mmCIF file of C-alpha atoms in Angstrom:
data_model
loop_
_atom_site.group_PDB
_atom_site.id
_atom_site.type_symbol
_atom_site.label_atom_id
_atom_site.label_comp_id
_atom_site.label_asym_id
_atom_site.label_seq_id
_atom_site.Cartn_x
_atom_site.Cartn_y
_atom_site.Cartn_z
ATOM 1 C CA UNK O 1 -46.686 10.756 1.278
ATOM 2 C CA UNK O 2 -45.271 7.255 -0.596
ATOM 3 C CA UNK O 3 -42.982 9.340 -2.318
ATOM 4 C CA UNK O 4 -41.347 10.711 0.812
ATOM 5 C CA UNK O 5 -41.801 7.303 2.617
ATOM 6 C CA UNK O 6 -39.464 6.185 -0.195
ATOM 7 C CA UNK O 7 -36.429 8.713 0.400
ATOM 8 C CA UNK O 8 -36.815 8.865 3.744
ATOM 9 C CA UNK O 9 -36.087 4.853 3.384
ATOM 10 C CA UNK O 10 -32.714 5.600 1.509
ATOM 11 C CA UNK O 11 -32.025 7.797 3.569
ATOM 12 C CA UNK O 12 -31.964 5.870 6.998
ATOM 13 C CA UNK O 13 -29.868 2.826 4.722
ATOM 14 C CA UNK O 14 -27.407 5.357 4.034
ATOM 15 C CA UNK O 15 -26.571 6.348 6.994
ATOM 16 C CA UNK O 16 -27.583 2.489 8.565
ATOM 17 C CA UNK O 17 -24.551 1.607 6.127
ATOM 18 C CA UNK O 18 -21.983 4.591 7.654
ATOM 19 C CA UNK O 19 -22.950 3.679 11.221
ATOM 20 C CA UNK O 20 -23.114 0.032 12.117
ATOM 21 C CA UNK O 21 -21.491 -1.342 8.905
ATOM 22 C CA UNK O 22 -18.390 0.479 8.595
ATOM 23 C CA UNK O 23 -17.686 1.911 11.803
ATOM 24 C CA UNK O 24 -15.037 2.012 13.765
ATOM 25 C CA UNK O 25 -15.526 0.072 16.654
ATOM 26 C CA UNK O 26 -11.694 0.968 18.430
ATOM 27 C CA UNK O 27 -12.965 5.022 17.776
ATOM 28 C CA UNK O 28 -11.959 6.769 20.700
ATOM 29 C CA UNK O 29 -12.575 10.845 21.670
ATOM 30 C CA UNK O 30 -8.965 11.044 22.958
ATOM 31 C CA UNK O 31 -4.893 10.971 21.660
ATOM 32 C CA UNK O 32 -2.705 8.675 23.311
ATOM 33 C CA UNK O 33 0.339 10.610 23.270
ATOM 34 C CA UNK O 34 3.896 9.094 21.673
ATOM 35 C CA UNK O 35 6.844 10.558 24.144
ATOM 36 C CA UNK O 36 10.668 11.172 22.094
ATOM 37 C CA UNK O 37 10.142 11.489 18.593
ATOM 38 C CA UNK O 38 13.135 13.379 16.845
ATOM 39 C CA UNK O 39 12.807 13.485 13.528
ATOM 40 C CA UNK O 40 15.639 13.507 10.748
ATOM 41 C CA UNK O 41 15.465 14.026 7.028
ATOM 42 C CA UNK O 42 17.761 12.366 3.840
ATOM 43 C CA UNK O 43 18.188 13.667 0.467
ATOM 44 C CA UNK O 44 19.423 11.455 -2.103
ATOM 45 C CA UNK O 45 20.063 13.346 -5.832
ATOM 46 C CA UNK O 46 19.033 12.219 -9.263
ATOM 47 C CA UNK O 47 19.704 12.161 -13.153
ATOM 48 C CA UNK O 48 17.623 14.412 -14.907
ATOM 49 C CA UNK O 49 15.739 11.657 -16.548
ATOM 50 C CA UNK O 50 14.520 10.583 -13.078
ATOM 51 C CA UNK O 51 10.870 10.728 -11.949
ATOM 52 C CA UNK O 52 11.205 11.962 -7.721
ATOM 53 C CA UNK O 53 7.479 10.751 -7.264
ATOM 54 C CA UNK O 54 7.752 7.274 -8.727
ATOM 55 C CA UNK O 55 6.773 4.291 -6.407
ATOM 56 C CA UNK O 56 9.900 1.674 -8.169
ATOM 57 C CA UNK O 57 12.352 2.380 -4.620
ATOM 58 C CA UNK O 58 13.105 0.171 -2.247
ATOM 59 C CA UNK O 59 16.243 0.143 0.621
ATOM 60 C CA UNK O 60 18.347 -3.333 1.210
ATOM 61 C CA UNK O 61 21.086 -3.762 3.161
ATOM 62 C CA UNK O 62 23.265 -6.846 3.583
ATOM 63 C CA UNK O 63 26.000 -7.478 6.427
ATOM 64 C CA UNK O 64 28.129 -5.020 4.924
ATOM 65 C CA UNK O 65 26.441 -2.092 3.701
ATOM 66 C CA UNK O 66 22.641 -0.614 3.381
ATOM 67 C CA UNK O 67 21.426 1.102 0.551
ATOM 68 C CA UNK O 68 19.107 3.475 -1.814
ATOM 69 C CA UNK O 69 17.478 1.753 -4.748
ATOM 70 C CA UNK O 70 15.597 3.373 -7.278
ATOM 71 C CA UNK O 71 14.200 2.759 -11.003
ATOM 72 C CA UNK O 72 14.503 4.935 -13.973
ATOM 73 C CA UNK O 73 11.349 3.540 -16.725
ATOM 74 C CA UNK O 74 12.986 6.097 -18.504
ATOM 75 C CA UNK O 75 15.594 3.822 -18.933
ATOM 76 C CA UNK O 76 14.941 0.669 -18.263
ATOM 77 C CA UNK O 77 17.476 0.660 -15.051
ATOM 78 C CA UNK O 78 18.118 0.034 -11.320
ATOM 79 C CA UNK O 79 20.407 2.785 -10.364
ATOM 80 C CA UNK O 80 21.536 1.998 -6.845
ATOM 81 C CA UNK O 81 23.479 4.240 -3.552
ATOM 82 C CA UNK O 82 24.791 4.012 -0.379
ATOM 83 C CA UNK O 83 22.267 4.577 1.944
ATOM 84 C CA UNK O 84 24.714 6.667 4.245
ATOM 85 C CA UNK O 85 27.747 9.057 0.967
ATOM 86 C CA UNK O 86 23.789 9.656 -0.836
ATOM 87 C CA UNK O 87 26.434 8.388 -3.616
ATOM 88 C CA UNK O 88 25.512 6.411 -6.392
ATOM 89 C CA UNK O 89 27.769 3.208 -5.858
ATOM 90 C CA UNK O 90 25.459 0.838 -9.763
ATOM 91 C CA UNK O 91 22.818 0.985 -12.817
ATOM 92 C CA UNK O 92 22.239 -2.381 -13.014
ATOM 93 C CA UNK O 93 20.063 -2.313 -16.684
ATOM 94 C CA UNK O 94 17.169 -4.758 -17.023
ATOM 95 C CA UNK O 95 16.532 -4.358 -20.406
ATOM 96 C CA UNK O 96 18.567 -7.498 -21.143
ATOM 97 C CA UNK O 97 15.462 -9.946 -19.668
ATOM 98 C CA UNK O 98 12.376 -7.036 -20.704
ATOM 99 C CA UNK O 99 12.651 -3.531 -21.887
ATOM 100 C CA UNK O 100 8.897 -3.192 -20.237
ATOM 101 C CA UNK O 101 10.018 -3.379 -16.477
ATOM 102 C CA UNK O 102 7.813 -1.548 -14.515
ATOM 103 C CA UNK O 103 9.016 -2.481 -11.615
ATOM 104 C CA UNK O 104 11.366 -4.463 -9.238
ATOM 105 C CA UNK O 105 12.589 -6.028 -5.495
ATOM 106 C CA UNK O 106 15.490 -7.498 -4.077
ATOM 107 C CA UNK O 107 14.884 -9.952 -1.664
ATOM 108 C CA UNK O 108 18.467 -10.956 -0.612
ATOM 109 C CA UNK O 109 21.765 -10.337 -4.177
ATOM 110 C CA UNK O 110 20.898 -13.970 -5.346
ATOM 111 C CA UNK O 111 16.672 -12.739 -6.079
ATOM 112 C CA UNK O 112 16.334 -9.856 -7.348
ATOM 113 C CA UNK O 113 12.488 -9.733 -9.282
ATOM 114 C CA UNK O 114 11.821 -8.127 -12.222
ATOM 115 C CA UNK O 115 8.453 -7.231 -13.205
ATOM 116 C CA UNK O 116 6.679 -6.704 -16.211
ATOM 117 C CA UNK O 117 3.104 -5.910 -15.804
ATOM 118 C CA UNK O 118 2.769 -5.563 -19.786
ATOM 119 C CA UNK O 119 3.233 -9.287 -20.250
ATOM 120 C CA UNK O 120 2.661 -10.601 -16.953
ATOM 121 C CA UNK O 121 6.231 -12.401 -16.296
ATOM 122 C CA UNK O 122 8.237 -11.932 -13.705
ATOM 123 C CA UNK O 123 12.012 -12.409 -13.633
ATOM 124 C CA UNK O 124 14.383 -13.912 -11.067
ATOM 125 C CA UNK O 125 17.738 -13.437 -11.827
ATOM 126 C CA UNK O 126 20.755 -13.648 -9.987
ATOM 127 C CA UNK O 127 23.630 -11.071 -8.327
ATOM 128 C CA UNK O 128 25.349 -11.649 -11.676
ATOM 129 C CA UNK O 129 22.684 -10.296 -13.625
ATOM 130 C CA UNK O 130 22.688 -12.803 -16.010
ATOM 131 C CA UNK O 131 21.083 -16.566 -14.554
ATOM 132 C CA UNK O 132 17.116 -15.355 -14.734
ATOM 133 C CA UNK O 133 14.182 -17.741 -14.646
ATOM 134 C CA UNK O 134 11.472 -16.487 -16.041
ATOM 135 C CA UNK O 135 7.719 -17.244 -14.167
ATOM 136 C CA UNK O 136 4.538 -16.301 -16.777
ATOM 137 C CA UNK O 137 1.509 -14.477 -13.917
ATOM 138 C CA UNK O 138 -1.241 -14.939 -16.759
ATOM 139 C CA UNK O 139 -3.502 -16.884 -15.420
ATOM 140 C CA UNK O 140 -6.798 -18.623 -16.724
ATOM 141 C CA UNK O 141 -9.968 -17.527 -15.565
ATOM 142 C CA UNK O 142 -10.771 -21.266 -13.799
ATOM 143 C CA UNK O 143 -14.115 -20.332 -13.615
ATOM 144 C CA UNK O 144 -17.496 -17.247 -13.242
ATOM 145 C CA UNK O 145 -17.426 -17.560 -9.389
ATOM 146 C CA UNK O 146 -14.021 -16.147 -8.885
ATOM 147 C CA UNK O 147 -12.082 -12.839 -10.463
ATOM 148 C CA UNK O 148 -8.629 -12.358 -9.936
ATOM 149 C CA UNK O 149 -6.435 -9.103 -9.300
ATOM 150 C CA UNK O 150 -4.269 -6.858 -10.972
ATOM 151 C CA UNK O 151 -0.322 -7.429 -9.792
ATOM 152 C CA UNK O 152 1.866 -5.068 -8.423
ATOM 153 C CA UNK O 153 5.477 -4.582 -6.275
ATOM 154 C CA UNK O 154 5.309 -1.629 -4.718
ATOM 155 C CA UNK O 155 7.145 -0.691 -1.275
ATOM 156 C CA UNK O 156 3.477 -0.377 -0.303
ATOM 157 C CA UNK O 157 2.522 -4.101 -1.602
ATOM 158 C CA UNK O 158 5.739 -6.033 -1.284
ATOM 159 C CA UNK O 159 5.855 -9.591 -2.596
ATOM 160 C CA UNK O 160 7.065 -12.503 -0.084
ATOM 161 C CA UNK O 161 8.583 -14.908 -0.754
ATOM 162 C CA UNK O 162 8.496 -17.793 1.096
ATOM 163 C CA UNK O 163 8.668 -22.197 1.705
ATOM 164 C CA UNK O 164 9.326 -22.729 -2.310
ATOM 165 C CA UNK O 165 6.693 -19.192 -3.063
ATOM 166 C CA UNK O 166 5.804 -16.436 -4.033
ATOM 167 C CA UNK O 167 2.875 -14.349 -3.080
ATOM 168 C CA UNK O 168 2.750 -11.718 -5.171
ATOM 169 C CA UNK O 169 -0.683 -8.538 -3.771
ATOM 170 C CA UNK O 170 -2.352 -6.591 -6.232
ATOM 171 C CA UNK O 171 -6.200 -5.531 -6.480
ATOM 172 C CA UNK O 172 -8.978 -4.563 -8.176
ATOM 173 C CA UNK O 173 -10.060 -1.597 -10.172
ATOM 174 C CA UNK O 174 -13.457 0.663 -10.146
ATOM 175 C CA UNK O 175 -16.825 0.101 -9.157
ATOM 176 C CA UNK O 176 -18.488 -3.893 -9.253
ATOM 177 C CA UNK O 177 -21.406 -4.834 -9.971
ATOM 178 C CA UNK O 178 -21.762 -8.618 -9.902
ATOM 179 C CA UNK O 179 -22.250 -9.493 -6.649
ATOM 180 C CA UNK O 180 -21.140 -11.967 -4.421
ATOM 181 C CA UNK O 181 -18.462 -12.487 -6.713
ATOM 182 C CA UNK O 182 -14.860 -13.061 -4.696
ATOM 183 C CA UNK O 183 -12.453 -10.309 -5.363
ATOM 184 C CA UNK O 184 -8.942 -11.953 -4.549
ATOM 185 C CA UNK O 185 -6.098 -10.656 -3.988
ATOM 186 C CA UNK O 186 -3.078 -12.200 -2.943
ATOM 187 C CA UNK O 187 -1.330 -14.545 -6.066
ATOM 188 C CA UNK O 188 0.538 -17.293 -4.602
ATOM 189 C CA UNK O 189 3.405 -19.560 -7.254
ATOM 190 C CA UNK O 190 4.897 -22.599 -5.617
ATOM 191 C CA UNK O 191 8.271 -22.211 -7.868
ATOM 192 C CA UNK O 192 8.525 -26.079 -7.562
ATOM 193 C CA UNK O 193 4.920 -27.013 -9.411
ATOM 194 C CA UNK O 194 5.108 -23.958 -11.580
ATOM 195 C CA UNK O 195 0.580 -23.890 -10.082
ATOM 196 C CA UNK O 196 -1.297 -20.412 -8.953
ATOM 197 C CA UNK O 197 -3.152 -19.932 -5.494
ATOM 198 C CA UNK O 198 -5.739 -17.426 -5.331
ATOM 199 C CA UNK O 199 -6.004 -16.490 -2.589
ATOM 200 C CA UNK O 200 -7.642 -13.976 -0.049
ATOM 201 C CA UNK O 201 -11.216 -11.480 -0.747
ATOM 202 C CA UNK O 202 -11.485 -8.288 -0.660
ATOM 203 C CA UNK O 203 -14.563 -7.965 2.458
ATOM 204 C CA UNK O 204 -17.703 -7.409 1.187
ATOM 205 C CA UNK O 205 -18.719 -4.360 2.296
ATOM 206 C CA UNK O 206 -17.239 -3.343 -1.265
ATOM 207 C CA UNK O 207 -19.741 -5.410 -2.780
ATOM 208 C CA UNK O 208 -22.317 -3.881 -1.105
ATOM 209 C CA UNK O 209 -21.516 -0.249 -1.633
ATOM 210 C CA UNK O 210 -20.527 2.085 -4.469
ATOM 211 C CA UNK O 211 -16.778 3.640 -3.089
ATOM 212 C CA UNK O 212 -16.674 6.549 -5.620
ATOM 213 C CA UNK O 213 -13.247 6.063 -6.621
ATOM 214 C CA UNK O 214 -9.851 3.879 -7.564
ATOM 215 C CA UNK O 215 -7.936 4.969 -4.231
ATOM 216 C CA UNK O 216 -10.407 3.752 -2.186
ATOM 217 C CA UNK O 217 -9.899 0.060 -3.928
ATOM 218 C CA UNK O 218 -6.115 0.175 -3.849
ATOM 219 C CA UNK O 219 -4.895 -1.833 -0.921
ATOM 220 C CA UNK O 220 -1.828 -2.248 0.445
ATOM 221 C CA UNK O 221 0.013 -4.765 2.220
ATOM 222 C CA UNK O 222 3.420 -5.255 4.485
ATOM 223 C CA UNK O 223 5.126 -8.554 5.583
ATOM 224 C CA UNK O 224 6.365 -9.708 9.409
ATOM 225 C CA UNK O 225 9.313 -11.975 8.385
ATOM 226 C CA UNK O 226 9.669 -13.141 11.980
ATOM 227 C CA UNK O 227 5.946 -14.713 12.362
ATOM 228 C CA UNK O 228 5.838 -15.629 9.351
ATOM 229 C CA UNK O 229 2.629 -12.808 8.700
ATOM 230 C CA UNK O 230 0.743 -10.825 5.823
ATOM 231 C CA UNK O 231 -0.632 -8.069 6.894
ATOM 232 C CA UNK O 232 -3.338 -6.594 3.685
ATOM 233 C CA UNK O 233 -5.049 -3.228 4.604
ATOM 234 C CA UNK O 234 -7.966 -2.268 2.996
ATOM 235 C CA UNK O 235 -8.443 1.999 2.527
ATOM 236 C CA UNK O 236 -12.126 1.988 3.600
ATOM 237 C CA UNK O 237 -11.587 -0.816 5.828
ATOM 238 C CA UNK O 238 -11.163 -0.076 10.063
ATOM 239 C CA UNK O 239 -9.535 -3.854 10.737
ATOM 240 C CA UNK O 240 -6.280 -4.818 8.796
ATOM 241 C CA UNK O 241 -6.411 -8.756 7.475
ATOM 242 C CA UNK O 242 -4.009 -10.508 9.164
ATOM 243 C CA UNK O 243 -2.229 -13.479 7.069
ATOM 244 C CA UNK O 244 -0.204 -16.618 8.383
ATOM 245 C CA UNK O 245 1.948 -17.972 5.960
ATOM 246 C CA UNK O 246 2.355 -20.741 8.396
ATOM 247 C CA UNK O 247 -1.190 -21.980 8.931
ATOM 248 C CA UNK O 248 -2.936 -20.609 5.918
ATOM 249 C CA UNK O 249 -5.844 -19.324 7.619
ATOM 250 C CA UNK O 250 -6.330 -15.352 7.986
ATOM 251 C CA UNK O 251 -8.389 -12.446 10.754
ATOM 252 C CA UNK O 252 -9.415 -9.423 11.088
ATOM 253 C CA UNK O 253 -7.799 -6.897 13.648
ATOM 254 C CA UNK O 254 -8.837 -3.657 15.277
ATOM 255 C CA UNK O 255 -6.876 -0.883 13.624
ATOM 256 C CA UNK O 256 -8.037 2.164 13.160
ATOM 257 C CA UNK O 257 -7.631 5.883 14.392
ATOM 258 C CA UNK O 258 -8.113 7.344 17.425
ATOM 259 C CA UNK O 259 -9.889 10.249 15.137
ATOM 260 C CA UNK O 260 -12.634 8.098 12.605
ATOM 261 C CA UNK O 261 -14.981 6.938 13.791
ATOM 262 C CA UNK O 262 -16.658 5.647 10.007
ATOM 263 C CA UNK O 263 -16.313 5.906 6.040
ATOM 264 C CA UNK O 264 -18.228 6.529 4.414
ATOM 265 C CA UNK O 265 -19.694 5.290 1.336
ATOM 266 C CA UNK O 266 -19.642 7.275 -1.289
ATOM 267 C CA UNK O 267 -23.349 6.288 -2.453
ATOM 268 C CA UNK O 268 -25.653 3.056 -2.139
ATOM 269 C CA UNK O 269 -26.259 2.541 -5.920
ATOM 270 C CA UNK O 270 -23.054 0.938 -6.628
ATOM 271 C CA UNK O 271 -24.140 1.888 -10.409
ATOM 272 C CA UNK O 272 -23.721 5.334 -9.931
ATOM 273 C CA UNK O 273 -20.896 7.600 -12.401
ATOM 274 C CA UNK O 274 -18.409 10.015 -11.305
ATOM 275 C CA UNK O 275 -16.628 12.109 -13.626
ATOM 276 C CA UNK O 276 -12.814 12.432 -12.703
ATOM 277 C CA UNK O 277 -13.457 15.917 -10.586
ATOM 278 C CA UNK O 278 -16.330 14.216 -8.687
ATOM 279 C CA UNK O 279 -13.971 11.467 -7.595
ATOM 280 C CA UNK O 280 -11.281 13.025 -6.180
ATOM 281 C CA UNK O 281 -12.921 15.512 -4.666
ATOM 282 C CA UNK O 282 -14.911 12.026 -2.805
ATOM 283 C CA UNK O 283 -11.749 11.222 -1.734
ATOM 284 C CA UNK O 284 -10.041 14.166 -0.708
ATOM 285 C CA UNK O 285 -12.986 15.264 1.227
ATOM 286 C CA UNK O 286 -13.691 11.906 3.637
ATOM 287 C CA UNK O 287 -11.109 9.758 5.510
ATOM 288 C CA UNK O 288 -9.645 6.292 4.249
ATOM 289 C CA UNK O 289 -6.175 3.958 5.199
ATOM 290 C CA UNK O 290 -3.033 4.725 2.807
ATOM 291 C CA UNK O 291 -1.079 2.242 3.647
ATOM 292 C CA UNK O 292 0.865 -1.080 6.729
ATOM 293 C CA UNK O 293 4.726 -1.343 7.498
ATOM 294 C CA UNK O 294 6.123 -3.003 9.390
ATOM 295 C CA UNK O 295 8.929 -2.482 11.746
ATOM 296 C CA UNK O 296 11.368 -5.443 12.252
ATOM 297 C CA UNK O 297 14.298 -3.113 14.395
ATOM 298 C CA UNK O 298 11.404 -1.675 16.725
ATOM 299 C CA UNK O 299 8.932 -5.046 16.184
ATOM 300 C CA UNK O 300 5.624 -2.532 15.729
ATOM 301 C CA UNK O 301 3.341 -1.462 13.012
ATOM 302 C CA UNK O 302 3.058 1.346 11.353
ATOM 303 C CA UNK O 303 -0.458 2.145 9.986
ATOM 304 C CA UNK O 304 -1.407 4.883 7.898
ATOM 305 C CA UNK O 305 -4.921 7.662 7.745
ATOM 306 C CA UNK O 306 -5.793 9.796 5.642
ATOM 307 C CA UNK O 307 -7.832 12.842 6.810
ATOM 308 C CA UNK O 308 -10.243 15.143 5.078
ATOM 309 C CA UNK O 309 -9.553 18.379 3.860
ATOM 310 C CA UNK O 310 -11.860 21.195 3.693
ATOM 311 C CA UNK O 311 -13.687 21.487 0.088
ATOM 312 C CA UNK O 312 -12.338 25.195 -0.356
ATOM 313 C CA UNK O 313 -8.682 23.509 -0.691
ATOM 314 C CA UNK O 314 -10.175 20.331 -3.007
ATOM 315 C CA UNK O 315 -10.091 23.052 -6.201
ATOM 316 C CA UNK O 316 -6.440 24.158 -5.255
ATOM 317 C CA UNK O 317 -3.873 22.546 -7.654
ATOM 318 C CA UNK O 318 -1.384 22.375 -4.403
ATOM 319 C CA UNK O 319 -4.007 19.817 -2.891
ATOM 320 C CA UNK O 320 -2.428 16.679 -2.324
ATOM 321 C CA UNK O 321 0.490 18.701 -0.562
ATOM 322 C CA UNK O 322 -2.518 20.357 1.935
ATOM 323 C CA UNK O 323 -4.064 17.178 3.150
ATOM 324 C CA UNK O 324 -3.242 15.752 6.841
ATOM 325 C CA UNK O 325 -2.161 12.424 7.388
ATOM 326 C CA UNK O 326 -1.842 10.263 10.687
ATOM 327 C CA UNK O 327 0.939 8.007 11.741
ATOM 328 C CA UNK O 328 -1.175 4.897 13.883
ATOM 329 C CA UNK O 329 1.495 2.895 15.479
ATOM 330 C CA UNK O 330 0.737 -0.695 16.646
ATOM 331 C CA UNK O 331 2.696 -3.369 19.297
ATOM 332 C CA UNK O 332 3.719 -6.683 17.872
ATOM 333 C CA UNK O 333 -0.698 -7.819 18.304
ATOM 334 C CA UNK O 334 -1.890 -5.169 17.425
ATOM 335 C CA UNK O 335 -2.319 -2.444 20.601
ATOM 336 C CA UNK O 336 -2.994 0.992 19.271
ATOM 337 C CA UNK O 337 0.417 2.874 21.005
ATOM 338 C CA UNK O 338 -0.472 6.604 19.071
ATOM 339 C CA UNK O 339 -1.214 8.261 16.772
ATOM 340 C CA UNK O 340 1.822 11.744 14.687
ATOM 341 C CA UNK O 341 0.351 13.952 12.235
ATOM 342 C CA UNK O 342 1.974 14.890 9.068
ATOM 343 C CA UNK O 343 1.746 16.799 6.412
ATOM 344 C CA UNK O 344 3.148 16.829 2.791
ATOM 345 C CA UNK O 345 3.612 13.388 2.749
ATOM 346 C CA UNK O 346 3.433 10.486 0.306
ATOM 347 C CA UNK O 347 1.949 8.104 2.134
ATOM 348 C CA UNK O 348 2.402 4.893 0.291
ATOM 349 C CA UNK O 349 5.935 6.101 -0.392
ATOM 350 C CA UNK O 350 8.056 4.786 2.925
ATOM 351 C CA UNK O 351 11.203 2.453 4.090
ATOM 352 C CA UNK O 352 12.056 1.069 6.890
ATOM 353 C CA UNK O 353 15.743 1.015 8.644
ATOM 354 C CA UNK O 354 17.683 1.193 12.178
ATOM 355 C CA UNK O 355 16.803 5.607 11.420
ATOM 356 C CA UNK O 356 13.535 5.084 11.222
ATOM 357 C CA UNK O 357 10.231 5.264 9.087
ATOM 358 C CA UNK O 358 11.349 6.997 6.210
ATOM 359 C CA UNK O 359 7.958 8.536 4.162
ATOM 360 C CA UNK O 360 9.279 10.640 1.283
ATOM 361 C CA UNK O 361 8.034 14.635 1.195
ATOM 362 C CA UNK O 362 7.339 16.712 -1.560
ATOM 363 C CA UNK O 363 11.022 17.933 -3.236
ATOM 364 C CA UNK O 364 12.443 19.712 -6.218
ATOM 365 C CA UNK O 365 12.500 17.579 -9.310
ATOM 366 C CA UNK O 366 15.901 16.438 -9.220
ATOM 367 C CA UNK O 367 16.216 14.734 -5.379
ATOM 368 C CA UNK O 368 14.212 12.485 -3.423
ATOM 369 C CA UNK O 369 13.438 13.150 -0.252
ATOM 370 C CA UNK O 370 12.233 11.172 3.532
ATOM 371 C CA UNK O 371 11.506 12.451 6.099
ATOM 372 C CA UNK O 372 12.932 10.368 8.379
ATOM 373 C CA UNK O 373 10.463 9.653 12.082
ATOM 374 C CA UNK O 374 12.128 7.604 14.741
ATOM 375 C CA UNK O 375 9.957 7.329 17.963
ATOM 376 C CA UNK O 376 12.054 6.303 20.837
ATOM 377 C CA UNK O 377 9.390 4.483 23.198
#
């Protein structure tokens, strides 16, 4: 009888964490339809050394032209394409600064960021491609009460330069067993003082349960330059976190999918270990929130939610191509406007311009394709 009570108690705890701790308060059983949606596509042709599914690309525009830029890790170079003609215009080799550049960000022509994660150094380069300022991203553990993130620069995790400081987002990899230890996700580096601060903790729910896979710890972010807001997306959390750079205060806002009621942890026991196949199976058979993006042209937000695929599809080599994603549309004040279903896309590989929301699709090895979604209303 005692054993039965223990089993019942464990089941009760797991069900409680599913529906009460990590439930979607804005969940509804109907879809608000979006009218006047137009679709298009665009393709950029790559050389034989480039990887089409890399996250190292960026759209950039100035007063004269629009550019699609792409980083080739084999040549350690940034390739510049004219967005309209799709022709390659220039190549910038990064080896002058480091042979281990793994990502970049063009803030403007006089502020190009090159990230060397191997040495934890960020290079700030001007348009002459000669003048360079290096920023050491290494940090000492101040005490045992804080754990710092790995910093990354990606289309779904862009850095922010504001008020003499650079904000670089990062994430934590794998399960951790130290309970109630804050894990920061933003590094703020002041150009004048060269000092670093670490901001914003992972939501507490990460400490409480076992989320099974690294994918559930890979956060994403976007920046609203009009209101100076950094918006953080946590894969297993229905709400978005909004951090105001002017007030240095943050808040959570409801931003879940109308079709996701809850997200289940893999286990209530954080010490349960999964092999690589189990981790992928768990991830593909459950919901998650993949990324968030701000559209400065329409003053709206997009959030991408992933939906489970069947057990039979999980075993296929092309399982990732079969997965459905919903594009959640949010107003400038995070009001829910509607959702669009998508398949055959890469949810982190996105850029936005006046033509619409560009999301990468699967393609041949010598080209990179984007589906363009333009919402007129």
